[in-house]
């Protein structure tokens, strides 16, 4: 039995017209994009050349106005951000106070316990020192008497 071969059996043997069509399409697309980028660059340069004298004439008005608008926008965005954070903190504190166990409550509880234990240890050390249990001055390093 004879097997018939198609052009798909050997991808290396593409027809010359296929390769020419691919190359022509790539060159046409690439050239078109290069022309568009050149036109855009030219329009930008012409716009800057025409707008520069106007900007120089109006710069005593435009620069302070731009700074003012920028400052107002930064202030509004900052105030809004602080408002969102504050409302979230109040919501979190409400949930923590009502016992709903919000995210991070375990860490807060552990930190509170550590601080309470450290305060208790400091109180005990101060009582011992105040009662003369240390025999005069003590060298204290890292919370431990030496």
mmCIF file of C-alpha atoms in Angstrom:
data_model
loop_
_atom_site.group_PDB
_atom_site.id
_atom_site.type_symbol
_atom_site.label_atom_id
_atom_site.label_comp_id
_atom_site.label_asym_id
_atom_site.label_seq_id
_atom_site.Cartn_x
_atom_site.Cartn_y
_atom_site.Cartn_z
ATOM 1 C CA UNK A 1 0.000 0.000 0.000
ATOM 2 C CA UNK A 2 1.319 3.363 -0.918
ATOM 3 C CA UNK A 3 1.013 6.131 1.562
ATOM 4 C CA UNK A 4 0.088 9.539 0.325
ATOM 5 C CA UNK A 5 2.038 12.353 1.842
ATOM 6 C CA UNK A 6 0.566 15.722 2.499
ATOM 7 C CA UNK A 7 2.373 18.949 3.152
ATOM 8 C CA UNK A 8 1.522 18.552 6.845
ATOM 9 C CA UNK A 9 3.651 15.420 7.134
ATOM 10 C CA UNK A 10 6.839 17.466 6.840
ATOM 11 C CA UNK A 11 6.609 20.893 8.449
ATOM 12 C CA UNK A 12 10.022 21.814 7.025
ATOM 13 C CA UNK A 13 8.617 21.680 3.504
ATOM 14 C CA UNK A 14 6.215 24.562 3.636
ATOM 15 C CA UNK A 15 5.271 26.009 0.343
ATOM 16 C CA UNK A 16 7.128 29.085 -0.740
ATOM 17 C CA UNK A 17 3.899 31.050 -1.060
ATOM 18 C CA UNK A 18 3.096 30.370 2.612
ATOM 19 C CA UNK A 19 6.465 31.722 3.703
ATOM 20 C CA UNK A 20 6.082 34.759 1.447
ATOM 21 C CA UNK A 21 2.596 35.466 2.868
ATOM 22 C CA UNK A 22 3.876 35.242 6.441
ATOM 23 C CA UNK A 23 6.829 37.507 5.706
ATOM 24 C CA UNK A 24 4.665 40.024 3.854
ATOM 25 C CA UNK A 25 2.156 40.148 6.701
ATOM 26 C CA UNK A 26 4.901 40.615 9.303
ATOM 27 C CA UNK A 27 6.602 43.371 7.300
ATOM 28 C CA UNK A 28 3.297 45.144 6.637
ATOM 29 C CA UNK A 29 2.245 45.033 10.285
ATOM 30 C CA UNK A 30 5.682 46.047 11.547
ATOM 31 C CA UNK A 31 5.947 48.887 9.047
ATOM 32 C CA UNK A 32 2.477 50.142 9.885
ATOM 33 C CA UNK A 33 3.268 50.181 13.589
ATOM 34 C CA UNK A 34 6.563 51.992 12.952
ATOM 35 C CA UNK A 35 4.740 54.637 10.873
ATOM 36 C CA UNK A 36 2.128 55.079 13.620
ATOM 37 C CA UNK A 37 4.811 55.471 16.294
ATOM 38 C CA UNK A 38 6.634 58.021 14.128
ATOM 39 C CA UNK A 39 3.432 60.002 13.599
ATOM 40 C CA UNK A 40 2.714 59.931 17.322
ATOM 41 C CA UNK A 41 6.209 61.176 18.128
ATOM 42 C CA UNK A 42 5.908 63.944 15.525
ATOM 43 C CA UNK A 43 2.505 65.049 16.858
ATOM 44 C CA UNK A 44 3.876 65.090 20.408
ATOM 45 C CA UNK A 45 6.839 67.254 19.422
ATOM 46 C CA UNK A 46 4.642 69.669 17.436
ATOM 47 C CA UNK A 47 2.208 69.893 20.367
ATOM 48 C CA UNK A 48 5.027 70.678 22.787
ATOM 49 C CA UNK A 49 6.471 73.322 20.445
ATOM 50 C CA UNK A 50 3.066 75.007 20.147
ATOM 51 C CA UNK A 51 2.159 74.690 23.833
ATOM 52 C CA UNK A 52 5.478 75.819 25.321
ATOM 53 C CA UNK A 53 4.952 79.569 24.779
ATOM 54 C CA UNK A 54 1.441 79.343 26.232
ATOM 55 C CA UNK A 55 2.731 77.424 29.262
ATOM 56 C CA UNK A 56 5.543 79.915 29.791
ATOM 57 C CA UNK A 57 3.113 82.850 29.642
ATOM 58 C CA UNK A 58 0.610 81.251 32.014
ATOM 59 C CA UNK A 59 3.107 79.524 34.330
ATOM 60 C CA UNK A 60 2.758 82.138 37.097
ATOM 61 C CA UNK A 61 -0.892 81.099 37.287
ATOM 62 C CA UNK A 62 -0.732 77.441 36.281
ATOM 63 C CA UNK A 63 2.072 76.275 38.581
ATOM 64 C CA UNK A 64 0.502 77.551 41.822
ATOM 65 C CA UNK A 65 -2.891 76.322 40.653
ATOM 66 C CA UNK A 66 -1.465 72.861 39.943
ATOM 67 C CA UNK A 67 0.262 72.780 43.326
ATOM 68 C CA UNK A 68 -2.962 73.821 45.039
ATOM 69 C CA UNK A 69 -5.063 71.223 43.217
ATOM 70 C CA UNK A 70 -2.472 68.547 43.968
ATOM 71 C CA UNK A 71 -2.389 69.484 47.655
ATOM 72 C CA UNK A 72 -6.189 69.428 47.876
ATOM 73 C CA UNK A 73 -6.362 66.024 46.185
ATOM 74 C CA UNK A 74 -3.665 64.563 48.453
ATOM 75 C CA UNK A 75 -5.500 65.912 51.497
ATOM 76 C CA UNK A 76 -8.824 64.467 50.416
ATOM 77 C CA UNK A 77 -7.369 61.059 49.604
ATOM 78 C CA UNK A 78 -5.456 60.981 52.890
ATOM 79 C CA UNK A 79 -8.516 62.016 54.901
ATOM 80 C CA UNK A 80 -10.608 59.381 53.167
ATOM 81 C CA UNK A 81 -8.001 56.716 53.844
ATOM 82 C CA UNK A 82 -7.782 57.645 57.516
ATOM 83 C CA UNK A 83 -11.582 57.585 57.726
ATOM 84 C CA UNK A 84 -11.742 54.087 56.246
ATOM 85 C CA UNK A 85 -9.026 52.832 58.600
ATOM 86 C CA UNK A 86 -10.701 54.431 61.621
ATOM 87 C CA UNK A 87 -14.083 52.911 60.775
ATOM 88 C CA UNK A 88 -12.448 49.478 60.369
ATOM 89 C CA UNK A 89 -10.669 49.858 63.719
ATOM 90 C CA UNK A 90 -13.929 50.822 65.451
ATOM 91 C CA UNK A 91 -15.681 47.846 63.834
ATOM 92 C CA UNK A 92 -12.853 45.531 64.940
ATOM 93 C CA UNK A 93 -12.946 46.904 68.512
ATOM 94 C CA UNK A 94 -16.726 46.455 68.630
ATOM 95 C CA UNK A 95 -16.420 42.830 67.554
ATOM 96 C CA UNK A 96 -13.597 42.249 70.071
ATOM 97 C CA UNK A 97 -15.572 43.862 72.899
ATOM 98 C CA UNK A 98 -18.685 41.845 72.123
ATOM 99 C CA UNK A 99 -16.693 38.591 72.079
ATOM 100 C CA UNK A 100 -17.062 37.800 68.374
ATOM 101 C CA UNK A 101 -13.328 36.983 68.132
ATOM 102 C CA UNK A 102 -12.151 39.062 65.128
ATOM 103 C CA UNK A 103 -8.962 38.376 63.184
ATOM 104 C CA UNK A 104 -5.891 39.044 65.336
ATOM 105 C CA UNK A 105 -7.691 38.755 68.678
ATOM 106 C CA UNK A 106 -5.461 35.836 69.709
ATOM 107 C CA UNK A 107 -2.344 37.941 69.187
ATOM 108 C CA UNK A 108 -3.842 40.782 71.233
ATOM 109 C CA UNK A 109 -4.698 38.358 74.050
ATOM 110 C CA UNK A 110 -1.183 36.854 74.049
ATOM 111 C CA UNK A 111 0.412 40.305 74.116
ATOM 112 C CA UNK A 112 -1.879 41.363 76.979
ATOM 113 C CA UNK A 113 -0.921 38.234 78.944
ATOM 114 C CA UNK A 114 2.805 38.806 78.344
ATOM 115 C CA UNK A 115 2.522 42.409 79.521
ATOM 116 C CA UNK A 116 0.548 41.338 82.600
ATOM 117 C CA UNK A 117 3.138 38.685 83.512
ATOM 118 C CA UNK A 118 6.010 41.123 82.980
ATOM 119 C CA UNK A 119 4.284 43.722 85.163
ATOM 120 C CA UNK A 120 3.732 41.106 87.878
ATOM 121 C CA UNK A 121 7.404 40.073 87.722
ATOM 122 C CA UNK A 122 8.545 43.691 87.968
ATOM 123 C CA UNK A 123 6.227 44.239 90.932
ATOM 124 C CA UNK A 124 7.671 41.207 92.723
ATOM 125 C CA UNK A 125 11.247 42.316 92.057
ATOM 126 C CA UNK A 126 10.436 45.811 93.329
ATOM 127 C CA UNK A 127 8.884 44.383 96.509
ATOM 128 C CA UNK A 128 11.924 42.188 97.105
ATOM 129 C CA UNK A 129 14.246 45.111 96.550
ATOM 130 C CA UNK A 130 12.158 47.406 98.739
ATOM 131 C CA UNK A 131 12.169 44.917 101.598
ATOM 132 C CA UNK A 132 15.955 44.655 101.493
ATOM 133 C CA UNK A 133 15.898 41.119 100.169
ATOM 134 C CA UNK A 134 18.687 41.975 97.792
ATOM 135 C CA UNK A 135 21.177 42.998 100.481
ATOM 136 C CA UNK A 136 21.984 46.463 99.161
ATOM 137 C CA UNK A 137 22.251 47.322 95.503
ATOM 138 C CA UNK A 138 21.570 44.622 92.964
ATOM 139 C CA UNK A 139 22.888 44.398 89.443
ATOM 140 C CA UNK A 140 19.911 43.816 87.202
ATOM 141 C CA UNK A 141 20.407 42.522 83.697
ATOM 142 C CA UNK A 142 17.564 41.372 81.443
ATOM 143 C CA UNK A 143 15.066 41.418 84.292
ATOM 144 C CA UNK A 144 17.075 38.851 86.302
ATOM 145 C CA UNK A 145 19.061 39.629 89.425
ATOM 146 C CA UNK A 146 22.709 38.615 89.182
#
